[in-house]
Tab-separated table of C-alpha atoms and ligand atoms in Angstrom:
chain	number	residue	atom	x	y	z
O	63	MET	CA	45.848	5.591	-7.737
O	64	ASP	CA	47.805	7.417	-10.394
O	65	PHE	CA	48.521	10.910	-9.020
O	66	GLU	CA	48.077	12.688	-12.326
O	67	TYR	CA	44.762	10.938	-12.952
O	68	LYS	CA	43.609	12.012	-9.472
O	69	GLN	CA	44.593	15.600	-10.162
O	70	LYS	CA	42.823	15.528	-13.508
O	71	THR	CA	39.561	14.166	-12.056
O	72	ASN	CA	39.739	16.600	-9.169
O	73	ALA	CA	40.036	19.495	-11.593
O	74	GLU	CA	37.206	18.193	-13.754
O	75	ARG	CA	34.783	17.492	-10.935
O	76	ALA	CA	31.983	20.032	-10.669
O	77	LYS	CA	31.849	21.530	-7.215
O	78	VAL	CA	28.641	22.738	-5.703
O	79	GLU	CA	30.235	25.894	-4.320
O	80	ASP	CA	31.646	26.763	-7.781
O	81	LEU	CA	28.287	26.293	-9.498
O	82	PHE	CA	25.777	27.714	-7.020
O	83	ASP	CA	25.294	30.769	-4.839
O	84	TYR	CA	23.603	29.648	-1.623
O	85	GLU	CA	25.597	31.172	1.207
O	86	GLY	CA	23.303	32.679	3.861
O	87	CYS	CA	20.284	31.115	2.223
O	88	LYS	CA	19.517	28.208	4.550
O	89	VAL	CA	15.788	27.474	4.484
O	90	GLY	CA	15.629	24.255	6.425
O	91	ARG	CA	17.430	22.237	8.946
O	92	GLY	CA	16.680	18.916	10.461
O	93	THR	CA	18.092	15.593	11.321
O	94	TYR	CA	18.244	14.914	7.625
O	95	GLY	CA	20.642	17.760	6.944
O	96	HIS	CA	20.516	21.333	5.811
O	97	VAL	CA	18.564	22.758	2.909
O	98	TYR	CA	19.618	25.912	1.059
O	99	LYS	CA	17.896	27.964	-1.588
O	100	GLY	CA	20.440	28.443	-4.376
O	101	LYS	CA	20.877	30.013	-7.802
O	102	ARG	CA	23.299	29.017	-10.530
O	103	LYS	CA	26.331	31.284	-10.771
O	104	ASN	CA	26.843	32.699	-14.243
O	105	SER	CA	23.225	32.311	-15.138
O	106	THR	CA	20.652	34.944	-15.799
O	107	ASP	CA	17.565	32.730	-15.857
O	108	GLY	CA	16.874	33.363	-12.149
O	109	ARG	CA	15.865	29.752	-11.635
O	110	GLU	CA	15.956	28.659	-8.032
O	111	TYR	CA	17.141	25.345	-6.626
O	112	ALA	CA	17.069	23.548	-3.330
O	113	LEU	CA	20.404	22.190	-2.254
O	114	LYS	CA	20.272	19.610	0.443
O	115	GLN	CA	23.468	18.933	2.258
O	116	ILE	CA	23.037	15.514	3.815
O	117	GLU	CA	23.778	15.211	7.515
O	118	GLY	CA	27.035	13.495	8.267
O	119	THR	CA	29.784	12.613	5.914
O	120	GLY	CA	30.350	10.054	3.211
O	121	ILE	CA	27.742	8.016	1.482
O	122	SER	CA	25.831	6.767	4.489
O	123	MET	CA	23.168	4.082	4.184
O	124	SER	CA	20.405	6.638	4.239
O	125	ALA	CA	22.144	8.922	1.648
O	126	CYS	CA	22.566	5.858	-0.468
O	127	ARG	CA	18.902	4.908	-0.116
O	128	GLU	CA	17.635	8.403	-0.849
O	129	ILE	CA	19.750	8.759	-3.999
O	130	ALA	CA	18.994	5.259	-5.232
O	131	LEU	CA	15.275	5.754	-4.699
O	132	LEU	CA	14.933	9.239	-6.118
O	133	ARG	CA	16.961	8.591	-9.261
O	134	GLU	CA	14.443	5.887	-10.206
O	135	LEU	CA	11.373	8.122	-9.820
O	136	LYS	CA	9.920	10.510	-12.375
O	137	HIS	CA	6.537	12.044	-11.915
O	138	PRO	CA	5.358	15.677	-12.018
O	139	ASN	CA	3.983	15.388	-8.438
O	140	VAL	CA	7.039	13.767	-6.850
O	141	ILE	CA	10.174	15.693	-5.928
O	142	SER	CA	12.762	15.235	-8.607
O	143	LEU	CA	16.464	14.778	-7.955
O	144	GLN	CA	18.447	16.773	-10.509
O	145	LYS	CA	22.003	15.980	-9.499
O	146	VAL	CA	24.263	14.627	-6.769
O	147	PHE	CA	27.490	16.386	-5.809
O	148	LEU	CA	30.176	14.650	-3.837
O	149	SER	CA	32.400	17.168	-2.146
O	150	HIS	CA	35.781	15.550	-1.673
O	151	THR	CA	37.283	18.206	0.547
O	152	ASP	CA	34.782	17.778	3.422
O	153	ARG	CA	33.222	14.404	2.368
O	154	LYS	CA	29.779	15.999	2.135
O	155	VAL	CA	26.989	14.755	-0.163
O	156	TRP	CA	24.761	17.369	-1.767
O	157	LEU	CA	21.461	16.744	-3.532
O	158	LEU	CA	20.077	19.259	-6.052
O	159	PHE	CA	16.303	19.685	-6.451
O	160	ASP	CA	14.068	22.302	-8.033
O	161	TYR	CA	13.054	24.796	-5.383
O	162	ALA	CA	9.558	24.694	-3.944
O	163	GLU	CA	8.650	27.970	-2.271
O	164	HIS	CA	5.639	26.687	-0.363
O	165	ASP	CA	4.385	23.665	1.540
O	166	LEU	CA	1.040	22.732	3.054
O	167	TRP	CA	2.249	23.189	6.635
O	168	HIS	CA	2.889	26.912	5.965
O	169	ILE	CA	-0.143	27.337	3.730
O	170	ILE	CA	-2.495	25.890	6.365
O	171	LYS	CA	-0.799	27.888	9.102
O	172	PHE	CA	-1.250	31.080	7.069
O	173	HIS	CA	-5.006	30.428	6.645
O	174	ARG	CA	-5.467	29.466	10.289
O	175	SER	CA	-3.851	32.716	11.487
O	176	ALA	CA	-5.926	34.706	8.981
O	177	LYS	CA	-9.080	33.022	10.248
O	178	ALA	CA	-8.127	33.684	13.889
O	179	ASN	CA	-7.569	37.368	13.019
O	180	LYS	CA	-10.838	37.481	11.010
O	181	LYS	CA	-8.817	38.452	7.902
O	182	GLN	CA	-10.432	37.537	4.633
O	183	ILE	CA	-8.198	35.633	2.235
O	184	ASP	CA	-9.495	34.700	-1.192
O	185	VAL	CA	-8.794	31.045	-1.902
O	186	PRO	CA	-9.125	29.895	-5.529
O	187	LYS	CA	-12.395	27.987	-5.838
O	188	ASN	CA	-10.919	24.623	-6.564
O	189	MET	CA	-7.564	24.928	-4.810
O	190	VAL	CA	-8.286	22.147	-2.224
O	191	LYS	CA	-9.562	19.880	-5.007
O	192	SER	CA	-6.455	20.504	-7.124
O	193	LEU	CA	-4.158	19.948	-4.158
O	194	LEU	CA	-5.864	16.666	-3.267
O	195	PHE	CA	-5.890	15.435	-6.874
O	196	GLN	CA	-2.168	16.060	-7.302
O	197	ILE	CA	-1.352	14.475	-3.972
O	198	LEU	CA	-3.297	11.390	-5.042
O	199	ASP	CA	-1.653	11.405	-8.474
O	200	GLY	CA	1.866	11.480	-6.930
O	201	ILE	CA	0.993	8.778	-4.378
O	202	HIS	CA	-0.641	6.632	-7.017
O	203	TYR	CA	2.618	6.756	-8.951
O	204	LEU	CA	4.643	5.828	-5.848
O	205	HIS	CA	2.280	3.037	-4.903
O	206	ALA	CA	2.218	1.668	-8.441
O	207	ASN	CA	5.994	1.377	-8.100
O	208	TRP	CA	5.750	-0.153	-4.655
O	209	VAL	CA	7.117	2.853	-2.866
O	210	LEU	CA	5.327	3.664	0.359
O	211	HIS	CA	5.728	7.137	1.735
O	212	ARG	CA	5.193	6.310	5.422
O	213	ASP	CA	5.287	9.888	6.687
O	214	LEU	CA	2.746	11.894	4.758
O	215	LYS	CA	1.858	15.128	6.497
O	216	PRO	CA	1.415	18.764	5.413
O	217	ALA	CA	5.120	19.573	5.749
O	218	ASN	CA	5.993	16.900	3.201
O	219	ILE	CA	3.605	18.286	0.550
O	220	LEU	CA	5.531	20.994	-1.291
O	221	VAL	CA	3.962	23.445	-3.688
O	222	MET	CA	5.927	25.222	-6.413
O	223	GLY	CA	5.926	29.027	-6.404
O	224	GLU	CA	6.294	31.369	-9.438
O	225	GLY	CA	7.920	29.772	-12.471
O	226	GLU	CA	7.406	27.058	-15.032
O	227	GLU	CA	5.733	24.686	-12.602
O	228	ARG	CA	3.721	27.333	-10.680
O	229	GLY	CA	1.236	25.836	-8.254
O	230	ARG	CA	2.288	22.223	-8.768
O	231	VAL	CA	2.357	19.773	-5.843
O	232	LYS	CA	5.608	17.872	-5.191
O	233	ILE	CA	5.523	15.069	-2.679
O	234	ALA	CA	8.757	15.007	-0.715
O	235	ASP	CA	10.109	13.533	2.450
O	236	MET	CA	11.911	16.222	4.362
O	237	GLY	CA	13.313	13.748	6.719
O	238	PHE	CA	13.355	11.912	9.966
O	239	ALA	CA	11.039	9.013	9.204
O	240	ARG	CA	13.766	6.869	7.843
O	241	LEU	CA	15.887	7.187	10.930
O	242	PHE	CA	13.467	4.668	12.382
O	243	ASN	CA	12.828	2.282	9.601
O	244	SER	CA	10.703	-0.186	11.397
O	245	PRO	CA	7.596	0.499	13.460
O	246	LEU	CA	8.861	-2.163	15.860
O	247	LYS	CA	12.261	-0.616	16.324
O	248	PRO	CA	12.646	0.601	19.920
O	249	LEU	CA	12.580	4.332	20.278
O	250	ALA	CA	13.417	3.986	23.958
O	251	ASP	CA	17.117	4.317	23.462
O	252	LEU	CA	16.678	7.694	21.803
O	253	ASP	CA	16.420	11.022	23.584
O	254	PRO	CA	12.775	11.594	24.303
O	255	VAL	CA	11.556	13.636	21.361
O	256	VAL	CA	8.152	15.178	21.057
O	257	VAL	CA	6.284	13.640	18.192
O	258	THR	CA	2.876	13.850	16.580
O	259	PHE	CA	0.747	10.939	15.599
O	260	TRP	CA	-1.991	13.048	14.064
O	261	TYR	CA	-1.585	11.479	10.625
O	262	ARG	CA	-1.191	7.918	11.858
O	263	ALA	CA	-3.745	5.362	10.783
O	264	PRO	CA	-5.669	3.495	13.533
O	265	GLU	CA	-4.178	0.157	12.561
O	266	LEU	CA	-0.646	1.520	13.217
O	267	LEU	CA	-1.764	2.764	16.655
O	268	LEU	CA	-3.125	-0.718	17.297
O	269	GLY	CA	0.164	-2.346	16.498
O	270	ALA	CA	0.072	-3.157	12.767
O	271	ARG	CA	3.409	-4.706	11.914
O	272	HIS	CA	3.766	-3.467	8.380
O	273	TYR	CA	3.311	-0.247	6.524
O	274	THR	CA	0.798	-0.455	3.688
O	275	LYS	CA	-0.565	1.739	0.940
O	276	ALA	CA	-3.724	2.113	3.065
O	277	ILE	CA	-1.673	3.817	5.810
O	278	ASP	CA	-0.593	6.528	3.274
O	279	ILE	CA	-4.236	6.899	2.217
O	280	TRP	CA	-5.352	7.561	5.766
O	281	ALA	CA	-2.749	10.324	6.064
O	282	ILE	CA	-4.064	11.849	2.839
O	283	GLY	CA	-7.572	11.826	4.374
O	284	CYS	CA	-6.206	13.696	7.358
O	285	ILE	CA	-4.543	16.262	5.097
O	286	PHE	CA	-7.727	16.692	3.073
O	287	ALA	CA	-9.751	17.324	6.227
O	288	GLU	CA	-7.155	19.860	7.404
O	289	LEU	CA	-7.318	21.697	4.042
O	290	LEU	CA	-11.059	21.941	4.420
O	291	THR	CA	-11.076	23.195	8.003
O	292	TYR	CA	-7.524	24.497	8.690
O	293	GLU	CA	-7.544	22.332	11.805
O	294	PRO	CA	-5.688	19.008	12.170
O	295	ILE	CA	-8.630	16.608	12.315
O	296	PHE	CA	-6.986	14.247	14.800
O	297	HIS	CA	-5.235	16.931	16.792
O	298	CYS	CA	-3.951	15.446	20.014
O	299	ARG	CA	-1.598	16.446	22.805
O	300	GLN	CA	1.928	15.587	21.729
O	301	GLU	CA	3.727	12.968	23.604
O	302	ASP	CA	7.283	12.510	24.786
O	303	ILE	CA	8.066	9.217	23.214
O	304	LYS	CA	10.084	7.061	25.515
O	305	THR	CA	8.763	3.703	24.504
O	306	SER	CA	8.634	1.592	21.372
O	307	ASN	CA	4.981	0.779	21.986
O	308	PRO	CA	2.888	1.725	18.949
O	309	TYR	CA	-0.273	1.974	21.075
O	310	HIS	CA	-1.164	5.583	21.843
O	311	HIS	CA	-4.251	5.894	23.963
O	312	ASP	CA	-4.843	9.633	23.566
O	313	GLN	CA	-4.407	9.511	19.806
O	314	LEU	CA	-6.923	6.682	19.497
O	315	ASP	CA	-9.330	8.509	21.821
O	316	ARG	CA	-9.113	11.568	19.527
O	317	ILE	CA	-9.836	9.415	16.441
O	318	PHE	CA	-12.863	7.815	18.155
O	319	ASN	CA	-14.094	11.202	19.308
O	320	VAL	CA	-14.249	12.359	15.677
O	321	MET	CA	-15.139	9.096	13.928
O	322	GLY	CA	-17.009	7.159	16.601
O	323	PHE	CA	-15.899	3.760	17.969
O	324	PRO	CA	-15.740	1.221	15.074
O	325	GLN	CA	-18.588	-1.287	14.973
O	326	ASP	CA	-17.580	-4.967	14.697
O	327	LYS	CA	-19.275	-5.153	11.324
O	328	ASP	CA	-17.279	-2.120	10.050
O	329	TRP	CA	-13.876	-3.513	10.955
O	330	GLU	CA	-14.088	-7.275	11.482
O	331	ASP	CA	-10.367	-7.889	11.720
O	332	ILE	CA	-9.848	-5.296	14.426
O	333	ARG	CA	-9.972	-8.293	16.812
O	334	LYS	CA	-6.770	-9.562	15.202
O	335	MET	CA	-4.799	-6.420	15.905
O	336	PRO	CA	-1.904	-6.886	18.326
O	337	GLU	CA	-3.194	-4.214	20.696
O	338	HIS	CA	-6.892	-5.230	20.554
O	339	GLY	CA	-6.700	-6.524	24.149
O	340	THR	CA	-5.466	-3.150	25.408
O	341	LEU	CA	-8.160	-1.422	23.338
O	342	THR	CA	-11.034	-3.362	24.887
O	343	LYS	CA	-9.543	-2.850	28.337
O	344	ASP	CA	-9.064	0.951	27.890
O	345	PHE	CA	-12.083	2.034	25.858
O	346	LYS	CA	-15.853	1.897	26.270
O	347	ARG	CA	-17.878	2.057	23.070
O	348	SER	CA	-20.669	3.876	24.948
O	349	ASN	CA	-18.363	6.909	25.378
O	350	TYR	CA	-18.460	7.577	21.634
O	351	VAL	CA	-22.100	6.936	20.655
O	352	ASN	CA	-22.683	10.502	19.589
O	353	CYS	CA	-19.458	10.857	17.646
O	354	ASN	CA	-19.252	10.681	13.872
O	355	LEU	CA	-17.518	12.335	10.947
O	356	VAL	CA	-20.765	13.945	9.736
O	357	LYS	CA	-21.070	15.901	12.994
O	358	TYR	CA	-17.433	16.916	13.062
O	359	MET	CA	-17.397	18.169	9.477
O	360	GLU	CA	-20.779	19.905	9.853
O	361	LYS	CA	-19.282	21.876	12.736
O	362	HIS	CA	-16.689	23.022	10.199
O	363	LYS	CA	-19.314	23.918	7.577
O	364	VAL	CA	-18.682	20.948	5.294
O	365	LYS	CA	-21.971	19.516	4.129
O	366	PRO	CA	-22.422	15.732	4.630
O	367	ASP	CA	-24.247	15.425	1.311
O	368	SER	CA	-21.363	16.983	-0.655
O	369	LYS	CA	-19.042	15.005	-2.947
O	370	GLN	CA	-16.033	16.212	-0.981
O	371	PHE	CA	-17.472	14.803	2.227
O	372	HIS	CA	-18.159	11.441	0.570
O	373	LEU	CA	-14.600	11.168	-0.664
O	374	LEU	CA	-13.269	12.198	2.734
O	375	GLN	CA	-15.272	9.394	4.306
O	376	LYS	CA	-13.782	6.896	1.867
O	377	LEU	CA	-10.238	8.039	2.665
O	378	LEU	CA	-10.836	7.999	6.379
O	379	THR	CA	-12.289	4.492	6.528
O	380	MET	CA	-11.208	2.763	9.758
O	381	ASP	CA	-10.854	-0.711	8.292
O	382	PRO	CA	-7.719	-0.517	6.109
O	383	THR	CA	-8.962	-3.241	3.828
O	384	LYS	CA	-12.070	-1.154	2.998
O	385	ARG	CA	-10.186	2.157	2.596
O	386	ILE	CA	-10.222	3.559	-0.910
O	387	THR	CA	-7.079	3.237	-3.079
O	388	SER	CA	-5.367	6.204	-4.724
O	389	GLU	CA	-6.388	4.906	-8.151
O	390	LEU	CA	-10.086	4.778	-7.251
O	391	ALA	CA	-9.940	8.067	-5.347
O	392	MET	CA	-8.668	9.843	-8.475
O	393	LYS	CA	-11.779	8.596	-10.355
O	394	ASP	CA	-14.122	9.779	-7.605
O	395	PRO	CA	-17.179	11.883	-8.625
O	396	TYR	CA	-15.709	14.758	-6.593
O	397	PHE	CA	-13.088	15.231	-9.334
O	398	LEU	CA	-15.651	15.030	-12.140
O	399	GLU	CA	-17.814	17.770	-10.729
O	400	ASP	CA	-17.149	21.443	-11.616
O	401	PRO	CA	-14.849	23.154	-10.900
O	402	LEU	CA	-12.358	20.600	-12.179
O	403	PRO	CA	-8.908	20.308	-10.607
O	404	SER	CA	-6.197	22.375	-12.234
O	405	GLN	CA	-2.422	22.001	-12.693
O	406	ASP	CA	-1.712	25.363	-11.068
O	407	VAL	CA	-3.422	25.050	-7.677
O	408	PHE	CA	-3.310	28.876	-7.446
O	409	GLU	CA	-5.140	29.047	-10.807
O	410	GLY	CA	-3.083	31.959	-12.036
O	411	LYS	CA	-4.162	34.139	-9.122
O	412	ASN	CA	-1.826	36.087	-6.852
O	413	ILE	CA	-0.019	33.822	-4.351
O	414	PRO	CA	-0.694	35.309	-0.892
O	415	TYR	CA	1.739	33.164	1.030
O	416	PRO	CA	5.077	34.578	2.189
O	417	LYS	CA	8.333	33.182	0.855
O	418	ARG	CA	10.404	31.005	3.104
O	419	GLU	CA	12.535	32.810	5.623
O	420	PHE	CA	16.277	32.258	5.752
O	421	LEU	CA	17.602	30.667	8.895
O	422	THR	CA	20.615	31.935	10.784
O	423	ASP	CA	22.990	29.841	12.889
O	424	ASP	CA	21.104	31.340	15.833
O	425	ASP	CA	17.923	29.680	14.567
O	426	ASP	CA	19.838	26.455	14.337
O	427	ASP	CA	20.636	26.727	18.029
O	428	LYS	CA	17.049	27.595	18.849
O	429	ALA	CA	15.914	24.547	16.954
O	430	ASP	CA	17.253	22.530	19.831
O	431	THR	CA	14.794	24.164	22.160
O	432	GLY	CA	11.881	24.354	19.734
O	433	ALA	CA	11.964	28.139	19.378
O	434	SER	CA	12.718	28.324	15.667
O	435	LYS	CA	11.076	30.888	13.483
O	436	ALA	CA	10.773	28.732	10.425
O	437	GLY	CA	8.246	26.125	11.133
O	438	GLY	CA	8.866	25.773	14.805
O	439	ALA	CA	6.234	25.857	17.460
O	440	ASP	CA	3.353	27.965	16.331
O	441	GLN	CA	2.426	29.422	19.658
O	442	SER	CA	-0.473	31.516	18.375
O	443	SER	CA	-2.571	28.797	16.902
O	444	GLY	CA	-2.678	26.260	19.648
O	445	HIS	CA	-1.854	23.679	17.002
O	446	ASN	CA	1.832	23.545	17.385
O	447	GLN	CA	3.907	21.079	15.686
O	448	PRO	CA	6.033	19.577	18.404
O	449	PRO	CA	8.388	21.927	20.154
O	450	ALA	CA	11.273	20.437	18.301
O	451	LYS	CA	13.938	19.094	20.517
O	452	ARG	CA	16.611	18.141	17.950
O	453	VAL	CA	13.701	17.318	15.710
O	454	ARG	CA	13.349	19.902	13.023
O	455	VAL	CA	13.339	23.524	12.136
O	456	MET	CA	11.559	23.953	8.925
O	457	PRO	CA	9.299	22.542	7.849
O	458	PRO	CA	8.419	20.803	11.075
O	459	SER	CA	8.985	17.131	11.109
O	460	THR	CA	7.776	14.314	13.270
O	461	VAL	CA	9.291	11.145	14.439
O	462	SER	CA	7.519	8.371	12.792
O	463	SER	CA	8.546	4.847	13.357
O	464	SER	CA	8.259	4.068	9.756
O	465	MET	CA	9.008	1.308	7.384
O	466	VAL	CA	8.238	-0.465	4.269
O	467	SER	CA	8.262	-4.178	4.526
O	468	SER	CA	11.616	-5.515	5.549
O	469	ASP	CA	11.943	-7.218	2.179
O	470	TYR	CA	11.525	-3.929	0.434
O	471	GLN	CA	14.001	-2.328	2.740
O	472	HIS	CA	16.527	-5.065	2.034
O	473	ILE	CA	16.007	-4.876	-1.698
O	474	HIS	CA	16.487	-1.166	-1.478
O	475	ASN	CA	19.699	-1.345	0.481
O	476	VAL	CA	21.158	-3.757	-2.040
O	477	GLN	CA	19.870	-1.720	-4.938
O	478	ALA	CA	21.160	1.412	-3.341
O	479	GLN	CA	24.657	0.037	-3.090
O	480	GLN	CA	24.584	-1.318	-6.592
O	481	ALA	CA	23.126	1.864	-7.987
O	482	LEU	CA	25.881	3.911	-6.517
O	483	GLN	CA	28.657	1.531	-7.439
O	484	PHE	CA	27.698	1.086	-11.078
O	485	SER	CA	25.967	4.266	-11.891
O	486	SER	CA	25.447	6.964	-12.678
O	487	SER	CA	24.007	9.302	-15.167
O	488	ASN	CA	23.237	12.093	-12.819
O	489	ILE	CA	25.942	11.738	-10.158
O	490	GLN	CA	28.343	14.548	-10.810
O	491	THR	CA	31.618	12.774	-10.698
O	492	SER	CA	34.092	11.461	-13.142
O	493	THR	CA	34.965	8.211	-11.369
O	494	SER	CA	31.649	7.111	-9.986
O	495	SER	CA	32.269	3.411	-9.955
O	496	THR	CA	34.758	3.580	-7.135
O	497	TYR	CA	33.073	6.131	-4.887
O	498	THR	CA	31.512	3.842	-2.345
O	499	SER	CA	34.843	2.433	-1.354
O	500	ARG	CA	36.842	5.598	-1.406
O	501	PHE	CA	34.435	8.201	-0.172
P	708	0SQ	O1	12.243	14.616	-0.527
P	708	0SQ	C1	13.354	14.198	-0.327
P	708	0SQ	N1	14.397	14.999	-0.203
P	708	0SQ	N2	13.603	12.829	-0.274
P	708	0SQ	C2	12.657	11.863	-0.431
P	708	0SQ	C3	11.474	11.844	-1.137
P	708	0SQ	C4	10.936	10.632	-0.999
P	708	0SQ	C5	9.632	10.115	-1.595
P	708	0SQ	C6	8.624	11.204	-1.771
P	708	0SQ	C7	9.916	9.498	-2.983
P	708	0SQ	C8	9.038	9.011	-0.738
P	708	0SQ	N3	11.719	9.884	-0.213
P	708	0SQ	N4	12.758	10.633	0.128
P	708	0SQ	C9	13.766	10.107	0.978
P	708	0SQ	C10	14.236	10.892	2.031
P	708	0SQ	C11	15.246	10.361	2.854
P	708	0SQ	C12	15.746	9.086	2.637
P	708	0SQ	C13	16.798	8.540	3.538
P	708	0SQ	C14	15.245	8.324	1.617
P	708	0SQ	C15	14.257	8.843	0.767
C-alpha cells in the first residue's frame, strides 16, 4: 500500500487511548475480555462509557459476530454499541457502550445481604414490575428480530445509574455463552469449569437440541422469582462440568422440588425428549407429590391469588409449547394493575446500590481461583455464583452451552464477515473495507 496513504490514515484514525480516560478503571474481566469505565478526554459533560477490550487480537469470529449483531440492534432495553475502535499498534478491538452502573446480580446480592442482616431497605413499590416489563420489552424486540439470548441471568441484566437513562434496563451478554455455540458441542475437552444451570429450562436439561424463544422466557421466569424472593428459585449445587451431556440430575431434581413432577397431560411431548429414558429411570413421581409453585412462593410471602404469581406461573410453564411469549406477557393483567411499570425502575428515588468497584491486576489473578471481589464467590450468602476458575470476575458468568439454530449461526457468520468488509458507519476507521484481511 502507498506509504503516504498509510501514514495519512494512521494519523487520522481515532485512537481509544487518545479519546478516553480509562486507565485504572477496570470494572470487569472475563473470557470475553476486559471492561473499563471511561470518560471522554476534553469533555466536561461527565458522561461515562464502558469500553470493552475484546480478548485476543484481530477481528476474531466472535468479535465479528458481536459487532455485526449489535450494530443491527436498536432498542432502549438492549445494550447499544456506540463505536468500534481498531487499535493497530497492538491489534486490539475495542467496543464502546454507554456505561451501566448496576446489574441485577449485584442488586439482588445487595438485598439478600440486607435481609440476612435484618437491614431495612426501601424498594420502590413497582421496581420489580418495571424491571420485568423492561426485560420483556427488550427480549420481545430481540425475539421479533430472531435473536435468541441463550444466557439470560441476573448478571446480564444491566440497569443504568444516574444520568439521562436513569433506572433503565439494558439487556447485555457479558460473555462466555458464545464460546460454546452449540448445546451439543462437547465441553469435555475444556478445563473443568464450575457452572450454574439455575436459569436453564427443563427441556434443555432433557436434551433439547435447539435453543428457542421459550428457553429465554423460562430464564426470565427464574429472574422474576429471584427478584420477588432474593433467592435463586432453582438454586442447585454447582457442578464441575466434564461432560457434554445436557442432562443434569440435580438441577432437574431442584426444579421438580419447586414445581412438582410434570403430569403427562401438562407436558405431552416430554416423552419425545432425548433424555426421557434417563428421566424415567432416575426419578419417581411420588417423591414430588407435595411440591408446587404455590407452596414455594407462599413460603416467600408471595400470594398465589396475586397477578404477579399468575404471570410467574405462565413464565415458568414446564411445557415449552405452552409457555407464554414475551409479547403476551407484556399484555398481562399484572402490568395493567396499579402501580404501573415506570421507565426509571428507581422511580426518582435515591439509588442505594454501591457503584462498581475497580479491579486491580491482583483481582485478575484471584479470578483464576474464584476469590475476586467484584462478583466473585459470595461466601456470605450461601448462593455463590460458581467459584470462577477462569470463568469470570465481574459480573459472574456461567458456562452455558448455548446456541441459536445452526442456520442462524451460519447466516450470522456470513453476515458478520460481510458487515465488517463492506461497512461501516460506526466503525472508527478510515479504510474499513480492507480491515478483515489486513488486521
Ligand atoms: O453485551 C454485549 N457486550 N454483547 C452482546 C449483547 C448481546 C445481545 C443482548 C444482543 C444478545 N449479544 N452480545 C454478544 C456478546 C458476545 C458475542 C460474541 C456476540 C454477541
